[in-house]
Amino acid sequence: MADPAPPILRFENVSVVFDDVTALSKVSFEARQGESRVILGEAGSGKTVLLKAALGLVKPTSGKVYVFGRDLTTMRERELFEIRSKIGMLFQESALFDSLTIEENVAYPLQNQKSISCPPDQVRPRVEEALKFVELGGTLAKFPSELSGGMRRRAAIARTVVTNPPLTLYDSPTAGLDPITAYTIMELLIKARDVAQTTTLLVTYRYQDGNLVANFRYNSEQGRLERAHNGDLGNPRTTFMALRQGSLIFEGDQHSLEASADPYVNKFVKKHS
Amino acid sequence: MLDLLKGPVLTVQDFFILTGTAVRNIFRSPHYSDDIVLQMDAIGVGSMPIVVLTGFFSGAVMALQMSRALAQYGQVGRTGMIVAISLVRELGPDLTALMVAGRTSSGIASELGSMKVTEQIDAMRALGTDPIQKLVTPRLVAAAVMLPLLTIIADFVGIFAGWVISVFFLNVTTRQYWSSAWRALVWNDVAQGLVKPFVFAFVVALIGCFYGLRTTGGTQGVGRSTTQAMVTASVLIFVLTYFITQIFLYASSAQM
Ligand SMILES: Nc1ncnc2c1ncn2[C@@H]1O[C@H](COP(=O)(O)OP(=O)(O)OP(=O)(O)O)[C@@H](O)[C@H]1O
Ligand SMILES: [Mg+2]
């Protein structure tokens, strides 16, 4: 199945250097429409920096980042706002605004993103819809500090997907959560991906998360995840990447990931029994 | 040697870039007027009690100290003049700015610092807002309006405290006190007394924002930024008050 469409996201030899730390070193890859990418790597390997570079929050020291075919590295901050309005980002620690209620947090992108221009009377219904999507209705008036870690993560997901962005980036969405909450979060991400056919980048160090993304899809009739049949939503749609000290040392599907002989890559693969 | 200087020079340069951007944003949309009002309340109304207290006691102590010196020349009746001049020119602006720096610069640094380390600043940029426009400019505008007002309040409270001391402890009459206080003040003093807080407002607001936005290294980093902001703002206030006083002295002697 040849795909002639241009990539949604494309990194070309991207390096990011802070003072004396090399956070990314010559990373190149591209993500196509509808593709899921699972990014593995140990702490400090540059996963967060990679996602921030895709948003233009971090400027590459060298190399190019293309999003929807446009080169971010030459754009000024004000021009970047338009591109960013088409990207949803879930930050590692949720990054909800403490001084705003959950409702105001989720409404924030609708009211502030350039080129979203949501009519004022549509804001509230869309916020409610997004919060219902993450099964968090009834918390509108609460502040982030009044919610549990898992609920905050879900509210942040609502803020990420409320604008229906065609590209979504999730930074360690399951980190620090118990297995059941983590599964719920993954279910939401896969639901968001499959309902809107978005291109998704997922940073994680739990292999189970990657496995879910690669092999499961959301069944909207039953309202839960189901195993995808081979070829239907098979491996070509999900690509695994492994970062090590800023370098992309592995890129490929689940089979080649599990077959890899590299001990670093192997560390992330837990054979599910 | 050059390497040693590079760090501080770059820091100062970054500070001036932030200042320039924050000022330019005043004239660019979007304007976050709600945030300005909120900050005026936090900086202005919130600082009232400490400003009134410091103003009162500095006026009182000035009256007590100066009356002793004046007594040697039999000039206790001029206490009002000394209190008024020293408060309006120097103590009012300086002490108010120092108090507000202690409260506001550190408060701003810790607030923006926590936002920085929890990625809320990045989230803001990702969600279509310029953090300088949304966070720095409103704080600058609020400080530039409120600090002169707070200084005026401190001046009045201090002169009033001087009157209380003079009348009850120094046997100076009310009329003597107020007329010497009033006659002492010339346009130059008042101008100086208002230029200073206006300049200090930039220091108080922008130093807090600057250190807050540069915070790295988790909660520890927030603590570090908070202290740095307060210390830097306080020292700058002393340095700047010297230079502004010099400029005004030079200007007034040139007039004569
Ligand atoms: N703003 C910054 N200034 C200086 N160094 C930074 C900055 N951001 C990241 N780094 C450094 O870049 C490297 C990669 O950081 P990054 O946050 O991408 O790691 P990560 O893979 O997301 O780790 P974790 O799993 O702990 O979140 C680290 O060494 C980090 O210290
Ligand atoms: Mg990270």
Short mmCIF file of C-alpha atoms in Angstrom, two decimals, chain B:
data_model
loop_
_atom_site.label_atom_id
_atom_site.label_comp_id
_atom_site.label_asym_id
_atom_site.label_seq_id
_atom_site.Cartn_x
_atom_site.Cartn_y
_atom_site.Cartn_z
CA MET B 1 38.96 36.63 32.18
CA LEU B 2 36.74 37.07 29.15
CA ASP B 3 35.04 33.77 29.91
CA LEU B 4 34.40 34.92 33.46
CA LEU B 5 32.63 38.03 32.17
CA LYS B 6 30.66 36.21 29.50
CA GLY B 7 28.09 34.77 31.90
CA PRO B 8 27.09 38.03 33.61
CA VAL B 9 27.13 39.98 30.34
CA LEU B 10 24.82 37.45 28.70
CA THR B 11 22.53 37.54 31.73
CA VAL B 12 22.28 41.34 31.61
CA GLN B 13 21.66 41.17 27.89
CA ASP B 14 18.85 38.64 28.41
CA PHE B 15 17.37 40.91 31.05
CA PHE B 16 17.28 43.86 28.67
CA ILE B 17 15.73 41.71 25.95
CA LEU B 18 13.00 40.70 28.40
CA THR B 19 12.51 44.35 29.38
CA GLY B 20 12.25 45.41 25.75
CA THR B 21 9.79 42.66 24.87
CA ALA B 22 7.64 43.32 27.94
CA VAL B 23 7.45 47.05 27.16
CA ARG B 24 6.74 46.49 23.47
CA ASN B 25 3.93 44.11 24.38
CA ILE B 26 2.11 46.92 26.17
CA PHE B 27 1.29 48.29 22.73
CA ARG B 28 0.47 44.98 21.07
CA SER B 29 -2.61 42.83 21.25
CA PRO B 30 -3.81 40.66 22.84
CA HIS B 31 -4.15 42.73 26.02
CA TYR B 32 -4.76 40.74 29.16
CA SER B 33 -6.51 43.46 31.17
CA ASP B 34 -7.99 40.94 33.62
CA ASP B 35 -4.47 39.90 34.56
CA ILE B 36 -3.44 43.53 35.02
CA VAL B 37 -6.31 44.11 37.46
CA LEU B 38 -5.48 40.89 39.29
CA GLN B 39 -1.83 41.90 39.61
CA MET B 40 -2.71 45.42 40.73
CA ASP B 41 -4.69 43.86 43.51
CA ALA B 42 -1.90 41.45 44.43
CA ILE B 43 0.93 43.98 44.24
CA GLY B 44 -0.88 47.13 45.33
CA VAL B 45 -3.62 46.21 47.75
CA GLY B 46 -1.65 43.25 49.08
CA SER B 47 1.34 45.43 49.93
CA MET B 48 -0.69 48.12 51.69
CA PRO B 49 -0.30 46.90 55.29
CA ILE B 50 3.48 46.54 55.18
CA VAL B 51 3.89 49.81 53.33
CA VAL B 52 1.74 51.69 55.84
CA LEU B 53 3.62 50.15 58.76
CA THR B 54 7.10 50.85 57.39
CA GLY B 55 6.05 54.34 56.33
CA PHE B 56 4.68 55.11 59.78
CA PHE B 57 7.65 53.91 61.75
CA SER B 58 10.26 55.38 59.46
CA GLY B 59 8.55 58.77 59.77
CA ALA B 60 8.37 58.40 63.54
CA VAL B 61 11.99 57.37 63.92
CA MET B 62 13.16 60.15 61.62
CA ALA B 63 11.32 62.70 63.78
CA LEU B 64 12.86 61.33 66.96
CA GLN B 65 16.42 61.17 65.61
CA MET B 66 16.41 64.46 63.74
CA SER B 67 14.82 66.42 66.57
CA ARG B 68 17.84 65.53 68.74
CA ALA B 69 20.26 66.85 66.17
CA LEU B 70 18.11 69.92 65.55
CA ALA B 71 17.86 70.61 69.28
CA GLN B 72 21.57 71.39 69.35
CA TYR B 73 20.86 74.36 67.09
CA GLY B 74 17.58 75.20 68.75
CA GLN B 75 15.73 74.28 65.59
CA VAL B 76 13.35 71.54 66.76
CA GLY B 77 10.59 73.47 65.02
CA ARG B 78 12.05 72.38 61.70
CA THR B 79 11.49 68.69 62.35
CA GLY B 80 8.65 68.71 59.86
CA MET B 81 10.93 69.89 57.12
CA ILE B 82 13.56 67.21 57.68
CA VAL B 83 10.99 64.45 57.92
CA ALA B 84 9.20 65.60 54.78
CA ILE B 85 12.34 65.99 52.68
CA SER B 86 13.94 62.73 53.69
CA LEU B 87 10.73 60.78 53.28
CA VAL B 88 9.63 62.19 49.96
CA ARG B 89 13.06 62.14 48.36
CA GLU B 90 14.57 59.01 49.74
CA LEU B 91 13.02 56.89 52.46
CA GLY B 92 9.51 56.72 51.05
CA PRO B 93 10.53 55.46 47.59
CA ASP B 94 13.38 53.25 48.85
CA LEU B 95 11.64 51.57 51.74
CA THR B 96 8.44 51.06 49.80
CA ALA B 97 10.33 49.52 46.90
CA LEU B 98 12.36 47.32 49.25
CA MET B 99 9.24 46.09 50.99
CA VAL B 100 7.46 45.45 47.72
CA ALA B 101 10.59 43.74 46.36
CA GLY B 102 10.69 41.46 49.38
CA ARG B 103 7.09 40.54 48.88
CA THR B 104 6.49 40.82 45.16
CA SER B 105 9.78 40.09 43.40
CA SER B 106 10.19 36.90 45.35
CA GLY B 107 6.51 36.04 44.96
CA ILE B 108 6.62 36.54 41.21
CA ALA B 109 9.85 34.55 40.92
CA SER B 110 8.45 31.62 42.84
CA GLU B 111 5.13 31.68 41.00
CA LEU B 112 6.66 31.84 37.53
CA GLY B 113 9.44 29.49 38.63
CA SER B 114 6.97 26.79 39.65
CA MET B 115 5.13 27.30 36.39
CA LYS B 116 8.41 26.89 34.55
CA VAL B 117 9.50 23.67 36.25
CA THR B 118 6.05 22.09 35.93
CA GLU B 119 6.05 22.92 32.20
CA GLN B 120 3.10 25.29 32.52
CA ILE B 121 5.10 27.95 30.66
CA ASP B 122 5.71 25.49 27.82
CA ALA B 123 2.04 24.51 27.91
CA MET B 124 1.11 28.16 27.57
CA ARG B 125 3.26 28.50 24.47
CA ALA B 126 1.90 25.24 23.11
CA LEU B 127 -1.66 26.49 23.62
CA GLY B 128 -1.24 29.75 21.79
CA THR B 129 -0.20 32.32 24.38
CA ASP B 130 3.01 34.27 24.65
CA PRO B 131 4.12 33.94 28.30
CA ILE B 132 5.74 37.38 28.25
CA GLN B 133 2.51 38.96 27.06
CA LYS B 134 0.37 36.98 29.48
CA LEU B 135 2.59 36.93 32.57
CA VAL B 136 5.31 39.59 32.41
CA THR B 137 3.62 42.61 30.84
CA PRO B 138 0.62 42.65 33.22
CA ARG B 139 2.96 42.46 36.22
CA LEU B 140 5.07 45.29 34.86
CA VAL B 141 2.08 47.52 34.17
CA ALA B 142 0.56 46.77 37.57
CA ALA B 143 3.82 47.54 39.38
CA ALA B 144 4.39 50.74 37.40
CA VAL B 145 0.97 52.01 38.47
CA MET B 146 0.93 50.73 42.02
CA LEU B 147 4.44 51.44 43.25
CA PRO B 148 4.18 55.25 42.84
CA LEU B 149 0.79 55.14 44.56
CA LEU B 150 2.14 53.06 47.44
CA THR B 151 5.05 55.45 47.75
CA ILE B 152 2.73 58.43 48.02
CA ILE B 153 0.80 56.62 50.74
CA ALA B 154 4.03 55.78 52.59
CA ASP B 155 5.14 59.42 52.34
CA PHE B 156 1.89 60.71 53.81
CA VAL B 157 1.75 58.13 56.58
CA GLY B 158 5.38 58.86 57.46
CA ILE B 159 4.87 62.61 57.60
CA PHE B 160 1.78 62.00 59.71
CA ALA B 161 3.84 59.82 62.09
CA GLY B 162 6.40 62.60 62.32
CA TRP B 163 3.60 64.95 63.32
CA VAL B 164 2.40 62.55 66.04
CA ILE B 165 5.91 62.36 67.50
CA SER B 166 6.48 66.11 67.21
CA VAL B 167 3.25 67.10 68.89
CA PHE B 168 3.26 64.53 71.66
CA PHE B 169 6.94 64.24 72.49
CA LEU B 170 8.77 67.25 71.11
CA ASN B 171 6.46 70.14 71.99
CA VAL B 172 6.27 71.24 68.40
CA THR B 173 2.91 72.76 67.48
CA THR B 174 0.79 71.28 64.76
CA ARG B 175 0.98 74.48 62.77
CA GLN B 176 4.76 74.71 63.03
CA TYR B 177 5.16 71.10 61.93
CA TRP B 178 2.92 71.24 58.89
CA SER B 179 4.03 74.60 57.64
CA SER B 180 7.71 73.68 57.80
CA ALA B 181 6.96 70.32 56.18
CA TRP B 182 4.90 71.90 53.43
CA ARG B 183 7.27 74.75 52.65
CA ALA B 184 10.27 72.43 52.51
CA LEU B 185 8.99 70.48 49.54
CA VAL B 186 9.77 71.79 46.09
CA TRP B 187 8.83 70.47 42.71
CA ASN B 188 12.22 68.77 42.35
CA ASP B 189 11.63 66.65 45.46
CA VAL B 190 8.23 65.54 44.32
CA ALA B 191 9.50 64.69 40.84
CA GLN B 192 12.35 62.70 42.34
CA GLY B 193 9.95 61.01 44.70
CA LEU B 194 7.81 59.84 41.80
CA VAL B 195 10.50 58.99 39.26
CA LYS B 196 12.14 56.63 41.71
CA PRO B 197 9.17 54.35 42.36
CA PHE B 198 8.41 54.30 38.65
CA VAL B 199 11.94 53.06 37.90
CA PHE B 200 11.86 50.66 40.85
CA ALA B 201 8.63 49.18 39.48
CA PHE B 202 10.62 47.88 36.52
CA VAL B 203 13.16 46.36 38.88
CA VAL B 204 10.61 44.79 41.20
CA ALA B 205 8.41 43.28 38.47
CA LEU B 206 10.98 42.39 35.84
CA ILE B 207 13.67 40.95 38.11
CA GLY B 208 11.02 38.66 39.61
CA CYS B 209 9.81 37.59 36.16
CA PHE B 210 13.33 37.23 34.83
CA TYR B 211 14.53 34.86 37.53
CA GLY B 212 11.22 33.02 37.55
CA LEU B 213 11.31 32.33 33.83
CA ARG B 214 14.96 31.18 33.99
CA THR B 215 14.28 28.62 36.69
CA THR B 216 15.64 25.14 36.10
CA GLY B 217 16.13 22.18 38.36
CA GLY B 218 12.82 21.42 40.04
CA THR B 219 11.59 22.75 43.35
CA GLN B 220 15.15 23.43 44.52
CA GLY B 221 15.57 25.69 41.53
CA VAL B 222 12.41 27.59 42.48
CA GLY B 223 13.88 28.33 45.90
CA ARG B 224 17.09 29.52 44.32
CA SER B 225 15.29 31.83 41.88
CA THR B 226 13.18 33.28 44.66
CA THR B 227 16.20 34.24 46.73
CA GLN B 228 18.15 35.53 43.75
CA ALA B 229 15.22 37.70 42.65
CA MET B 230 14.81 39.26 46.07
CA VAL B 231 18.51 39.91 46.61
CA THR B 232 19.10 41.28 43.12
CA ALA B 233 16.04 43.53 43.25
CA SER B 234 17.01 44.95 46.66
CA VAL B 235 20.61 45.66 45.67
CA LEU B 236 19.51 47.24 42.39
CA ILE B 237 17.13 49.53 44.27
CA PHE B 238 20.00 50.88 46.37
CA VAL B 239 22.28 51.31 43.36
CA LEU B 240 19.61 53.00 41.25
CA THR B 241 18.46 55.35 44.00
CA TYR B 242 22.03 56.64 44.20
CA PHE B 243 22.20 57.35 40.49
CA ILE B 244 18.76 58.94 40.31
CA THR B 245 19.64 61.18 43.26
CA GLN B 246 22.86 62.19 41.49
CA ILE B 247 21.01 63.01 38.29
CA PHE B 248 18.47 65.13 40.13
CA LEU B 249 21.15 66.95 42.11
CA TYR B 250 23.03 67.66 38.92
CA ALA B 251 19.87 68.84 37.17
CA SER B 252 18.85 71.15 40.02
CA SER B 253 22.33 72.66 40.37
CA ALA B 254 22.43 73.24 36.61
CA GLN B 255 19.20 75.20 36.93
CA MET B 256 20.60 77.59 39.49
#
